[in-house]
Coordinates of C-alpha atoms in Angstrom, one line a residue:
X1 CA -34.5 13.9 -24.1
X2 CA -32.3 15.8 -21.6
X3 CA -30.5 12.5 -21.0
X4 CA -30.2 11.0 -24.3
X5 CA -28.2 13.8 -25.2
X6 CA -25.9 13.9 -22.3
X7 CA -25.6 10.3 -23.7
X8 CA -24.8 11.8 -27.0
X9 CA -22.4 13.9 -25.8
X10 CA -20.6 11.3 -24.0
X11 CA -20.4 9.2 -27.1
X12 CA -18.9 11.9 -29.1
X13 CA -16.6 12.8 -26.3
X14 CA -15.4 9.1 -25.6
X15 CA -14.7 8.5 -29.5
X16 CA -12.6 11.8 -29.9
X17 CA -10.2 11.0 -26.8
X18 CA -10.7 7.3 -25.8
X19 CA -7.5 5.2 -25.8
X20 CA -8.3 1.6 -26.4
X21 CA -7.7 -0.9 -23.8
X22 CA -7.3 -4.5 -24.3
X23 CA -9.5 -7.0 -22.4
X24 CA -8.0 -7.8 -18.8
X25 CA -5.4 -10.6 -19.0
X26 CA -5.7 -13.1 -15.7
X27 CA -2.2 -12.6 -13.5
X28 CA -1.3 -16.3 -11.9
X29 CA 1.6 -16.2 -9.4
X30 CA 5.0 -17.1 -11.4
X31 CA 7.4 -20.0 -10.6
X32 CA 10.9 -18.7 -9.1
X33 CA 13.2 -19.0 -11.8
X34 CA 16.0 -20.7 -11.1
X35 CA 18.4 -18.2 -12.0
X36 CA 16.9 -14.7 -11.4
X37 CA 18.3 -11.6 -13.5
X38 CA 19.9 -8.7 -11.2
X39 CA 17.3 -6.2 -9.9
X40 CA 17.7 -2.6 -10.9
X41 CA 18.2 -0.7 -7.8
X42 CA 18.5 3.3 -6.9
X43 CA 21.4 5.3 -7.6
X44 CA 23.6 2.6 -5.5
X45 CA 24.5 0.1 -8.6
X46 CA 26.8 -2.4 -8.1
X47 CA 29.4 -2.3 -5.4
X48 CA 32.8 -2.0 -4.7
X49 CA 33.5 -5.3 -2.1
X50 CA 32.6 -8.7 -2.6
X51 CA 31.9 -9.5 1.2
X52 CA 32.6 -13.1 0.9
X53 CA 36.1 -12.4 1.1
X54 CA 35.7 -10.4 4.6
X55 CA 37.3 -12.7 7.7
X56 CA 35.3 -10.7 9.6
X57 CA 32.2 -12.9 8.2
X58 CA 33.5 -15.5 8.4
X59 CA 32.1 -16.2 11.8
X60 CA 31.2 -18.1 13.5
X61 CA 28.3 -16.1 14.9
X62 CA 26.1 -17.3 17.5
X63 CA 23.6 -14.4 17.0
X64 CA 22.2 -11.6 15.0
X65 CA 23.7 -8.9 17.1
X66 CA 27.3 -10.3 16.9
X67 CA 26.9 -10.2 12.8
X68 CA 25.9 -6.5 13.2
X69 CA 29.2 -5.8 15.5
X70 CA 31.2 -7.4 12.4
X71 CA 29.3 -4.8 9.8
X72 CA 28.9 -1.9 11.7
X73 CA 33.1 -2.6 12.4
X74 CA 33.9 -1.2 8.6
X75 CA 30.4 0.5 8.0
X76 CA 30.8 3.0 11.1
X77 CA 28.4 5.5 10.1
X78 CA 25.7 3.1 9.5
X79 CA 24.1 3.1 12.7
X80 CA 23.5 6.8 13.1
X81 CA 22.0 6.8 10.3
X82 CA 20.0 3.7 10.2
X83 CA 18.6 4.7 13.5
X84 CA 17.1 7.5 12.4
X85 CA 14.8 6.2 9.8
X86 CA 10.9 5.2 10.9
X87 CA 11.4 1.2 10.0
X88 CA 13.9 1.5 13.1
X89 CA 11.3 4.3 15.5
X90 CA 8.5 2.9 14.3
X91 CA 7.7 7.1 15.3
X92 CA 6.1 9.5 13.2
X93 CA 4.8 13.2 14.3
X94 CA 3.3 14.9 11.6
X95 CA 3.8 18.3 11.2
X96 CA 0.6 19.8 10.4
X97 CA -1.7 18.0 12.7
X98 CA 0.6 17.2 15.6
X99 CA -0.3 13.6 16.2
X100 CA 2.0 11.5 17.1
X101 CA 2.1 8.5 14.6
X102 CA 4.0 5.0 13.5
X103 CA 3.5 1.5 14.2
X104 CA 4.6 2.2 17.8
X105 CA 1.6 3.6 18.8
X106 CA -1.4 3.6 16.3
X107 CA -4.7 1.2 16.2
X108 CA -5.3 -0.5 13.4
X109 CA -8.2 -2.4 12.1
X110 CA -6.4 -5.6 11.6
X111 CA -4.6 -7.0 14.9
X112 CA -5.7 -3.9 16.3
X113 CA -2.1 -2.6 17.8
X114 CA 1.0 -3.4 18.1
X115 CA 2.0 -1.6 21.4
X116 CA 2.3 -3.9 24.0
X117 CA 2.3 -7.2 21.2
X118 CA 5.9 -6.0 20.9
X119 CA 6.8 -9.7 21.7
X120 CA 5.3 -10.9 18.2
X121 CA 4.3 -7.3 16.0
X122 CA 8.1 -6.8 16.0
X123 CA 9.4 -9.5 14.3
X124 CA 9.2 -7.3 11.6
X125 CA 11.3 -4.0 13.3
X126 CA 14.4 -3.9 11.5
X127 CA 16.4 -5.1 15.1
X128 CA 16.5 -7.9 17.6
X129 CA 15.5 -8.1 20.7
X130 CA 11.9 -5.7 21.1
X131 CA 9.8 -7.2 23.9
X132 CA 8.1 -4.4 25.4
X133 CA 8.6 -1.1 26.7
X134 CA 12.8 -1.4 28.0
X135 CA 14.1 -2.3 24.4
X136 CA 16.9 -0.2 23.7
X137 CA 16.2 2.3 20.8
X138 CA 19.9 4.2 21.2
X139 CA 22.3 0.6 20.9
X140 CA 23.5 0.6 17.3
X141 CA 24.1 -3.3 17.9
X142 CA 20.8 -4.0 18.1
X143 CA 20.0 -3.3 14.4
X144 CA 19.3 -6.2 11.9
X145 CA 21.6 -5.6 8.7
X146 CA 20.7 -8.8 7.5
X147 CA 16.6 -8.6 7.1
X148 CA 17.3 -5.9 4.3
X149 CA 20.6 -6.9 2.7
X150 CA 20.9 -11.1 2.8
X151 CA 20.6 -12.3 -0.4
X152 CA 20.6 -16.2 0.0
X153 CA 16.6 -16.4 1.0
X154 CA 17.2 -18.4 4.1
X155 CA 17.4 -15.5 7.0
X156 CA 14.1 -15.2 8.5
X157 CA 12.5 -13.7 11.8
X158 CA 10.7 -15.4 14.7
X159 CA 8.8 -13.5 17.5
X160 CA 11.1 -11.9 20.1
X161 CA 8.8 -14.2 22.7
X162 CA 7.2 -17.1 23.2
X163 CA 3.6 -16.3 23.6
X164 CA 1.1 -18.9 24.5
X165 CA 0.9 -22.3 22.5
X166 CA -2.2 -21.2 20.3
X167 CA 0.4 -18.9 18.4
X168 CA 3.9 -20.3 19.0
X169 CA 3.6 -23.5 17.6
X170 CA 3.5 -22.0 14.2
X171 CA 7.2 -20.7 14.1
X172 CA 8.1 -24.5 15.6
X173 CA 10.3 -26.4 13.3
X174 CA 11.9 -24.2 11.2
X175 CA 15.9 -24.9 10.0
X176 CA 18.7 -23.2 11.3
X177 CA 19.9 -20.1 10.2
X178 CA 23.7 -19.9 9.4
X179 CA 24.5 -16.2 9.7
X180 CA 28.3 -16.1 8.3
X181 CA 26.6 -17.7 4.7
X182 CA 24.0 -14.7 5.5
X183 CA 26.3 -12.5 6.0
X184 CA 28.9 -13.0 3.4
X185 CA 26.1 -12.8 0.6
X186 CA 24.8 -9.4 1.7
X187 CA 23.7 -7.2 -1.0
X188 CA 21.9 -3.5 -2.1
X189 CA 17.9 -5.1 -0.6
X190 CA 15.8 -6.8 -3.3
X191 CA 12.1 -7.0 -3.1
X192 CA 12.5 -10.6 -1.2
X193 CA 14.2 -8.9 1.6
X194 CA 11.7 -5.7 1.7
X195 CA 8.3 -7.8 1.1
X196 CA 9.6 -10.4 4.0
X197 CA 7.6 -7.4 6.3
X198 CA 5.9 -5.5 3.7
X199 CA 4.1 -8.4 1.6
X200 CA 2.6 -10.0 5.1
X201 CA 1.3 -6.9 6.6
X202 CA -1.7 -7.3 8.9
X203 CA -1.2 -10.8 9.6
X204 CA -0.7 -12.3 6.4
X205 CA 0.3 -12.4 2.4
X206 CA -1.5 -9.1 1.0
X207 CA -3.6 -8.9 4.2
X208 CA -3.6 -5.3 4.5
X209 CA -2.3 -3.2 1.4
X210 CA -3.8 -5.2 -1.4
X211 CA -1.4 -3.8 -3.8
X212 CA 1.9 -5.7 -2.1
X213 CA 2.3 -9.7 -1.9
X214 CA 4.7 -12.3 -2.7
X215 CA 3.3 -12.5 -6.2
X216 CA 5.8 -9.2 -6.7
X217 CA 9.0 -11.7 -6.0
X218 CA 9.7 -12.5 -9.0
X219 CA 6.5 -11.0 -11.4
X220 CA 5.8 -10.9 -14.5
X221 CA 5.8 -7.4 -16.9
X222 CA 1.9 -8.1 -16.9
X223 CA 2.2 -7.7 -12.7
X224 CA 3.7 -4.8 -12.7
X225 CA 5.7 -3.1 -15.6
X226 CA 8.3 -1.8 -13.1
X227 CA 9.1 -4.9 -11.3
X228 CA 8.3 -7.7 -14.1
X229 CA 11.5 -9.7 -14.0
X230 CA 11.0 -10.0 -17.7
X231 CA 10.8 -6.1 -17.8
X232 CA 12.1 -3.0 -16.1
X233 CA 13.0 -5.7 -13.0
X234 CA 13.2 -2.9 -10.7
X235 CA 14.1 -3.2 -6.9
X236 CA 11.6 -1.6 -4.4
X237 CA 14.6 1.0 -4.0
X238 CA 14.4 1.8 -7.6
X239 CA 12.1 4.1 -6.4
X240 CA 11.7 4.2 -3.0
X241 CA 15.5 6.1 -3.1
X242 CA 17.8 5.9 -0.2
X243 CA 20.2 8.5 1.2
X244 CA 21.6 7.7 4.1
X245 CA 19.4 4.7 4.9
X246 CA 16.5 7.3 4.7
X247 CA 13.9 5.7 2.2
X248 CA 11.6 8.4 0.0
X249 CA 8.0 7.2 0.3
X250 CA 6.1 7.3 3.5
X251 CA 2.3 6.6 4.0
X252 CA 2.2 9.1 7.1
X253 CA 3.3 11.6 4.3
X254 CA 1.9 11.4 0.8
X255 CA 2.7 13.2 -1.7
X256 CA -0.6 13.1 -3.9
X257 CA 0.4 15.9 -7.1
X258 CA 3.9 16.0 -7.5
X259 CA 4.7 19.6 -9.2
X260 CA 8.4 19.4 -9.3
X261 CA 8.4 16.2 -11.6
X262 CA 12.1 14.8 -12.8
X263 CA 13.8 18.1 -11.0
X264 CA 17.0 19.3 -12.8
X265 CA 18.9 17.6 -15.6
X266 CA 20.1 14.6 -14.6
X267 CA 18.8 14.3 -11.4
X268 CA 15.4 12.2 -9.7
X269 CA 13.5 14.4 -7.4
X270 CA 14.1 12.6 -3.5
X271 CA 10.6 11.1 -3.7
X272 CA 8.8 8.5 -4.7
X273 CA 6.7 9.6 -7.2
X274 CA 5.2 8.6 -10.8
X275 CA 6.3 11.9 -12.1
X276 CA 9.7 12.2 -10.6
X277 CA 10.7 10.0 -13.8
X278 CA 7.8 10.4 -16.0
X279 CA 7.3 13.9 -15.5
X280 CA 4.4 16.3 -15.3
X281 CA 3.5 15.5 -18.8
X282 CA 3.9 12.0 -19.5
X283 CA 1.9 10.8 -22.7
X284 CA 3.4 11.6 -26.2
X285 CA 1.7 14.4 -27.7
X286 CA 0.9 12.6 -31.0
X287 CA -2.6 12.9 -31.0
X288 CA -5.1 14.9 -29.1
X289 CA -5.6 11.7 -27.2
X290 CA -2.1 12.2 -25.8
X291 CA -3.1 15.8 -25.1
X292 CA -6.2 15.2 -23.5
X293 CA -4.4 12.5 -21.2
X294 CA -2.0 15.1 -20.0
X295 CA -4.6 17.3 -19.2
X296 CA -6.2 14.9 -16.8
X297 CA -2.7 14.8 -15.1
X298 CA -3.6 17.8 -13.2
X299 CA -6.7 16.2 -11.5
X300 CA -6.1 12.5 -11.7
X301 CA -3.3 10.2 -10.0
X302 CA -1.1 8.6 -12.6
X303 CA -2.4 5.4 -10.3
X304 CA -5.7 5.7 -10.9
X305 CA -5.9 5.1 -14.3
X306 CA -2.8 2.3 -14.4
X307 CA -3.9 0.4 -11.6
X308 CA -7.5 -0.5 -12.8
X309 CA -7.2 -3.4 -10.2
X310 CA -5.9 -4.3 -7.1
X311 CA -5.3 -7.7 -5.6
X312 CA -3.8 -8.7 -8.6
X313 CA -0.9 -11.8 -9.0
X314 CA -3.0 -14.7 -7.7
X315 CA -2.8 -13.6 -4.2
X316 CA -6.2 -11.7 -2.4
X317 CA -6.6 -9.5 0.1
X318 CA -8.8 -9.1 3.2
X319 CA -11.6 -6.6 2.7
X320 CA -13.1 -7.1 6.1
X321 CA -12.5 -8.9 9.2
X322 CA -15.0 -9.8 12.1
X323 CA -13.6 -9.7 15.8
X324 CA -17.3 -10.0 16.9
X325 CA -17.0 -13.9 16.1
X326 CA -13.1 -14.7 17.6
X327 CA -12.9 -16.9 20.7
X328 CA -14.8 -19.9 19.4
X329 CA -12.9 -23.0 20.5
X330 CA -13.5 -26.8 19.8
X331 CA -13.0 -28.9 23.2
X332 CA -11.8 -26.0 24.7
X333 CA -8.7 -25.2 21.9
X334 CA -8.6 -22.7 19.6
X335 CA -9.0 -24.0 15.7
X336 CA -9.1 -22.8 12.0
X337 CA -11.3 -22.9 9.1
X338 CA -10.1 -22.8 5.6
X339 CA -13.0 -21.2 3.1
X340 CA -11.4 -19.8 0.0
X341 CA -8.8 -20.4 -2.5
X342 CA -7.4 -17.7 -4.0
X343 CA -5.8 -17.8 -7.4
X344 CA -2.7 -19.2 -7.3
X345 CA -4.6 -22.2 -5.8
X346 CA -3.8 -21.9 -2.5
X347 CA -6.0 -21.9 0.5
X348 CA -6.9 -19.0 2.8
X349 CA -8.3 -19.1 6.7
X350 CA -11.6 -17.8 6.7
X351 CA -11.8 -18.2 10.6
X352 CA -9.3 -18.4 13.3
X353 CA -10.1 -18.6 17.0
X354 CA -7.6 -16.0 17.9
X355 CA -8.8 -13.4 15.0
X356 CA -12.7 -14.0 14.1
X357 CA -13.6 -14.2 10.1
X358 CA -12.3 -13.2 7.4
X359 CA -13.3 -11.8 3.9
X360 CA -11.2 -12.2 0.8
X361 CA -11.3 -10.5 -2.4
X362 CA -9.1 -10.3 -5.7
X363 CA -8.9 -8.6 -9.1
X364 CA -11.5 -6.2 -8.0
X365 CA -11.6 -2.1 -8.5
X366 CA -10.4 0.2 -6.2
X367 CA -12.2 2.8 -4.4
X368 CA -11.7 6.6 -5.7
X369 CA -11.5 10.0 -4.2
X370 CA -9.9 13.9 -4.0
X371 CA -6.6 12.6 -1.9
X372 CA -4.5 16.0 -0.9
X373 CA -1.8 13.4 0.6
X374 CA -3.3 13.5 4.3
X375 CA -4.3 10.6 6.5
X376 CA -6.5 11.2 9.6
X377 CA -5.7 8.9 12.0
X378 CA -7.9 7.9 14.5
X379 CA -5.4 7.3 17.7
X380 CA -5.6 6.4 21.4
X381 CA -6.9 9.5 22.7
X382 CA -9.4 10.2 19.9
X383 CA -13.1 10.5 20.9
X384 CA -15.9 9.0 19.2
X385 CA -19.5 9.2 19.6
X386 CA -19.9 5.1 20.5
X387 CA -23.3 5.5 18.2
X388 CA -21.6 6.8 14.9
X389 CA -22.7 3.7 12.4
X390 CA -19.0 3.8 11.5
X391 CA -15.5 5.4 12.4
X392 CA -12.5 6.0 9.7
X393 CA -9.2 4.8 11.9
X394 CA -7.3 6.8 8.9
X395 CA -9.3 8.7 7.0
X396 CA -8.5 10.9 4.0
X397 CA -8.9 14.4 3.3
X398 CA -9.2 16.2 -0.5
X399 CA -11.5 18.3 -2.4
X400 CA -11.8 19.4 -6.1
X401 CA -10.9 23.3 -4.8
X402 CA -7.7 22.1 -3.0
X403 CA -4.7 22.4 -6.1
X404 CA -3.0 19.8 -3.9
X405 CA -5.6 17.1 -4.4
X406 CA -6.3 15.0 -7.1
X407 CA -8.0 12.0 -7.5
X408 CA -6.6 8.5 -5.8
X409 CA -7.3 5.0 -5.9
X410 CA -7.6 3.0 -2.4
X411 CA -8.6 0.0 -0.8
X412 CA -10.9 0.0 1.7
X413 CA -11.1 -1.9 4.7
X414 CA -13.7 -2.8 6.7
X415 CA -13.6 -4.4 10.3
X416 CA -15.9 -4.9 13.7
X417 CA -13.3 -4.1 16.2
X418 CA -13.4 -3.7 20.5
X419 CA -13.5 -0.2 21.6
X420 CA -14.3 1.4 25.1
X421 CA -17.8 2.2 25.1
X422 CA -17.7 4.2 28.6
X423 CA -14.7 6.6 27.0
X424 CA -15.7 6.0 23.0
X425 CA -12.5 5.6 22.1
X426 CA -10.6 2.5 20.9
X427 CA -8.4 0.3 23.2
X428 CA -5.1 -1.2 22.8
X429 CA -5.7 -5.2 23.4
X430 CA -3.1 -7.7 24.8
X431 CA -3.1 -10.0 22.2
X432 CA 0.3 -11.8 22.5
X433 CA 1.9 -13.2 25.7
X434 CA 3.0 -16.2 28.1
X435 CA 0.6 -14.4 30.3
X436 CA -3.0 -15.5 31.4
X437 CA -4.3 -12.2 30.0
X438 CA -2.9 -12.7 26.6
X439 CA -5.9 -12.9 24.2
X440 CA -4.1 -15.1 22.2
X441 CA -4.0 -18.1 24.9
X442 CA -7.2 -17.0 26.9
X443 CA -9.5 -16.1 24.7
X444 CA -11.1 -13.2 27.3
X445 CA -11.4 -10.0 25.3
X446 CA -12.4 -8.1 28.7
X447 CA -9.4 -8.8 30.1
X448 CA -7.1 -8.4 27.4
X449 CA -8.5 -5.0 27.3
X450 CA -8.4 -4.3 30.6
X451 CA -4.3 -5.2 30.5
X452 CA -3.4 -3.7 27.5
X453 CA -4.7 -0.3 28.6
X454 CA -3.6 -0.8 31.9
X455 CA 0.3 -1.1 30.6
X456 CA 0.6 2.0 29.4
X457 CA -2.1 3.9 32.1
X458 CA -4.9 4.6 29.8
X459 CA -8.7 5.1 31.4
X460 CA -11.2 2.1 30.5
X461 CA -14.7 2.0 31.5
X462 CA -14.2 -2.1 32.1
X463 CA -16.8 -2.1 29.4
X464 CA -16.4 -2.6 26.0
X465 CA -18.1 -2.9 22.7
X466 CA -17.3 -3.6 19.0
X467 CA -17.8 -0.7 16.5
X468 CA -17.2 -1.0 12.6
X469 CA -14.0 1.0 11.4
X470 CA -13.4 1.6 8.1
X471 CA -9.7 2.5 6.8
X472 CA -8.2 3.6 3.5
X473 CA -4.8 2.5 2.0
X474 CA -3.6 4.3 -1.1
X475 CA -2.7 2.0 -4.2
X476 CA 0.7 2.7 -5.8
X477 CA 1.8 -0.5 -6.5
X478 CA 1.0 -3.5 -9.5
X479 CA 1.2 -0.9 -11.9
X480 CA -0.2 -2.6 -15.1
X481 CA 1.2 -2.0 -18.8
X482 CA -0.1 0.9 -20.4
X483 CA -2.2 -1.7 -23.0
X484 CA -4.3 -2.2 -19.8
X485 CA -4.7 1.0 -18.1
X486 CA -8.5 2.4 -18.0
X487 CA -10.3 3.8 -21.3
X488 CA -12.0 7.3 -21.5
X489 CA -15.3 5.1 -21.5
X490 CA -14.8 3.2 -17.8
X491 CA -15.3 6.7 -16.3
X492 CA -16.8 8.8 -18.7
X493 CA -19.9 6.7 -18.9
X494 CA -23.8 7.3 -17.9
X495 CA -23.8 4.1 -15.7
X496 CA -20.8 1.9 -14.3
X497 CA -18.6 5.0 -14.4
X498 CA -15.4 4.0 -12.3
X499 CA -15.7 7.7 -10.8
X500 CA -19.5 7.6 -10.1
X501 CA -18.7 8.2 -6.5
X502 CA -16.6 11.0 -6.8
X503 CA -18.4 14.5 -6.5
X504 CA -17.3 18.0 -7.1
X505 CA -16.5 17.6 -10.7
X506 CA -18.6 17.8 -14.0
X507 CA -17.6 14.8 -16.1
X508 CA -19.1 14.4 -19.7
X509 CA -20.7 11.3 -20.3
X510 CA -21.0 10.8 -16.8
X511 CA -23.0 13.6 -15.7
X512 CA -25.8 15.3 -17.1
X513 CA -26.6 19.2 -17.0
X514 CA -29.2 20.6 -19.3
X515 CA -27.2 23.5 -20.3
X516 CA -24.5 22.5 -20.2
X517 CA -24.9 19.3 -22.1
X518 CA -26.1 21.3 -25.2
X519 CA -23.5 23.6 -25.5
X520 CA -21.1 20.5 -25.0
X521 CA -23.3 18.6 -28.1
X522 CA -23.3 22.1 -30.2
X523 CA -19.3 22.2 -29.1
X524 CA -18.6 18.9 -30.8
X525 CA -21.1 19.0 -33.7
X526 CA -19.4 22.5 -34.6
X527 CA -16.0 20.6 -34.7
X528 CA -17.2 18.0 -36.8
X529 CA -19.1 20.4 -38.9
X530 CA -16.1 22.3 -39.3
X531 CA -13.7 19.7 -40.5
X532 CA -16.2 18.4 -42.8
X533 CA -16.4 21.9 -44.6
X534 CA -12.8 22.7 -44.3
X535 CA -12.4 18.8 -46.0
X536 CA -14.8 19.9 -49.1
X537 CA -13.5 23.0 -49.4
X538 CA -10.2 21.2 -49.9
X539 CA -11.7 18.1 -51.9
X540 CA -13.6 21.2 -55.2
X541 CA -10.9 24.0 -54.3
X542 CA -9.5 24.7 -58.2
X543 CA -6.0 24.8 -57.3
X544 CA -6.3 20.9 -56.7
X545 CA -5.9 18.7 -60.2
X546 CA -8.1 15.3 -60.9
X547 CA -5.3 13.8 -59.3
X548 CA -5.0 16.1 -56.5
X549 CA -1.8 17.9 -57.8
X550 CA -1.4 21.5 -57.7
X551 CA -0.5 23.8 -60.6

């Protein structure tokens, strides 16, 4: 009895406030078109130089430092600048913890690290030339102006070494880049030139966010209503606003409940946030539907209800990844298997010598939970008890009581990765390399360990195990028209609720409580009951004619 009326309740709830939501429409990757429409960009529309008309791009150029010379020769202030942004530091200390964060020196749990892999992980660093530990951070000319601002599609990036043949022979073969065409069609980025790096993340397309791939090239509204080239058509810096090559949006520094929301008059808050255009109360107030579903604002991401999945666009994303299993070789070289087809039709490695197995997912729900906008990071120097079942490499942290937190979607990954088992901590390994302790050519995870701690004088045991890590990636992106965003009923339900997981809130139809269930039933009945009478009262009042009009 005490269930079938939290059922009840639910019911009632769901039908007063539920906005309907149309079945989910399948999301195939688009062709290019042939002529694409401009891209809406941040505050920097237009320009005021057509750069084919520059001699001093007219080159030639013989490399990609020389083209920077020729840009940072009018754009003088450029470098300072760009030089101080993280996709240049790959450095990040955060403030309230301390640790020292970015690319340059965190584990991951997909190719595990990129310090010391410098000769292949910074292909994408926005500059040339990063082999190791002696690259110059303070030599403006090492910057690459083209990855961001090139325009014509045919400016790419190969390792800054050779490594060993397992992994070089896959950047063999590729055309000739002319950098003066490059460089005369430079323009404000487009979502080609920022997804070159951010859409192949982790090793591959959508590896690692889940909510980034090449399907957001050229997508349609039904992708994501920002970007849809048949929509909005925004830019990635339609949001993500620079000043002074210093983007707004960072992972090391989320900002989960915006309060400011569009700021003053005719001005965008410096952040990359839903309500920074939408504002703090975003649905019409037309209904109490609209009123309820600001309400929720306070305590639920805009993402979490208009992302209802991730791994959308065709393309799939790795949800776990075995290192257990890498090192297999077939008369004695490294090989490939290929074990799922994702939805554009295309095929995906489910195994690779160098990497272990992989497993792929699309279209599926995210994971939800009190986000307050900090990532725990597991780092170099963290300790672990080598027995814990699992280990978060970056955590979250949230709560119902915190008034910064509210609830977030995320991917979760899961992976078996190497880690010290004398020192429980995890290890940086020497993956890539023309040297005989490169993983990636030797296949010997002991000693790939053994170097890559050794470079930068860090204690290992010489032992070492593999432990399962588990990481979390917030989902901001694919952001689906509203006609498909969740309905009251996909969380306020008794079974299959999208928040079943999520603790320190009461939820109606979700949750049941004796008391409190009653007085919700008695709550609602009372405001039917009421409307009904009001309605009669109306309906015999003698003021009202047989046609209703009043005398």
């Amino acid at each position: 009895m005490r269930a079938s009326i939290g059922v009840v309740a639910g019911a009632l709830f769901i039908a007063l406030f539920s906005v309907s939501s149309s079945a989910r429409d399948t999301w195939p990757t688009p062709p290019a078109t042939a002529v694409a429409p401009p891209q809406v960009s941040g505050p920097l529309q237009g320009g005021t130089a057509d750069h084919t008309k520059f001699d001093q791009l007219k080159g030639p150029f013989s490399s990609g430092p020389e083209v920077t010379v020729a840009c940072l020769g009018c754009h003088t202030e450029a470098g300072d600048h760009f030089m101080r942004n993280i996709h240049w530091t790959w450095s990040y200390t955060n403030e309230e913890t301390g640790q020292q964060l970015g690319k340059r020196y965190l584990i991951n749990n997909f190719c595990t690290n990129s310090r010391g892999n410098e000769g292949m992980c910074a292909q994408c660093h926005a500059g040339y030339g990063w082999k190791d530990e002696n690259f110059d951070f303070t030599d403006e000319t090492n910057i690459d102006c083209l990855v961001c601002h090139e325009t014509t599609g045919t400016y790419y990036k190969t390792p800054n070494s050779d490594g060993n043949a397992a992994c070089s022979v896959m950047f063999e073969g590729k055309p000739p880049i002319d950098l003066a065409a490059v460089a005369r069609s430079v323009g404000l980025p487009q979502r080609a030139n920022c997804g070159a790096c951010h859409f192949n993340g982790g090793g591959g397309d959508n590896v690692k966010h889940g909510d980034l791939s090449t399907a957001l090239k050229s997508p349609p509204r039904t992708l994501d209503v920002h970007m849809g080239v048949d929509g909005l058509n925004f830019a990635c810096t339609a949001c993500h606003v620079t000043n002074r090559h210093i983007w707004a949006g960072s992972r090391y520094q989320v900002i989960s409940k915006d309060l400011e929301g569009t700021g003053k008059p005719g001005q965008r808050s410096d952040v990359a946030t839903c309500e920074s255009c939408h504002g703090l109360s975003p649905h019409p107030v037309d209904s109490l539907a609209g009123f309820k579903l600001n309400d929720h604002v306070q305590s639920i991401a805009c993402q979490t209800c208009h992302i209802p999945e991730i791994a959308r666009g065709g393309v799939a994303t790795v949800v776990d990844w075995d290192w257990r299993t890498a090192g297999k070789t077939k008369d004695g070289e490294g090989y490939h298997e290929e074990g799922y087809i994702q939805g554009n039709g295309n095929h995906r490695y489910t195994y690779k010598s160098i990497k272990g197995n992989f497993t792929f997912d699309e279209n599926f729900p995210p994971s939800y939970g009190w986000f307050d906008g900090q990532m725990l990071y597991t780092t170099i120097d963290t300790t672990f008890d080598p027995q814990a079942e699992s280990i978060e490499i970056n955590g979250f942290s949230g709560s119902r009581e915190d008034p910064k937190s509210r609830i977030w979607p995320f991917k979760r990954m899961h992976t078996w990765q190497p880690y010290d088992k004398g020192n429980g901590t995890l290890v940086y390994t020497h993956l890539w390399g023309e040297d005989d302790a490169a993983y990636w050519g030797n296949y010997d995870m002991g000693k790939s360990i053994a170097r890559g701690m050794a470079d930068f004088g860090l204690p290992y045991s010489g032992e070492f195990g593999f432990i399962q890590t588990i990481s979390w990636w917030p989902i901001t992106h694919m952001v689906a028209p509203k006609e498909q965003a969740l309905g009251c009923g996909d969380c306020h339900a008794p079974t299959g609720s999208r928040l079943a997981s999520v603790e320190g809130v009461y939820m109606p139809g979700r949750d049941h409580n004796r008391w409190l269930d009653i007085i919700g039933t008695l709550l609602v009945a009372g405001t039917l009951g009421g409307i009904l009478i009001h309605g009669l009262v109306r309906f015999f009042s003698p003021s009202h004619g047989p046609k209703g009009e009043q005398h």
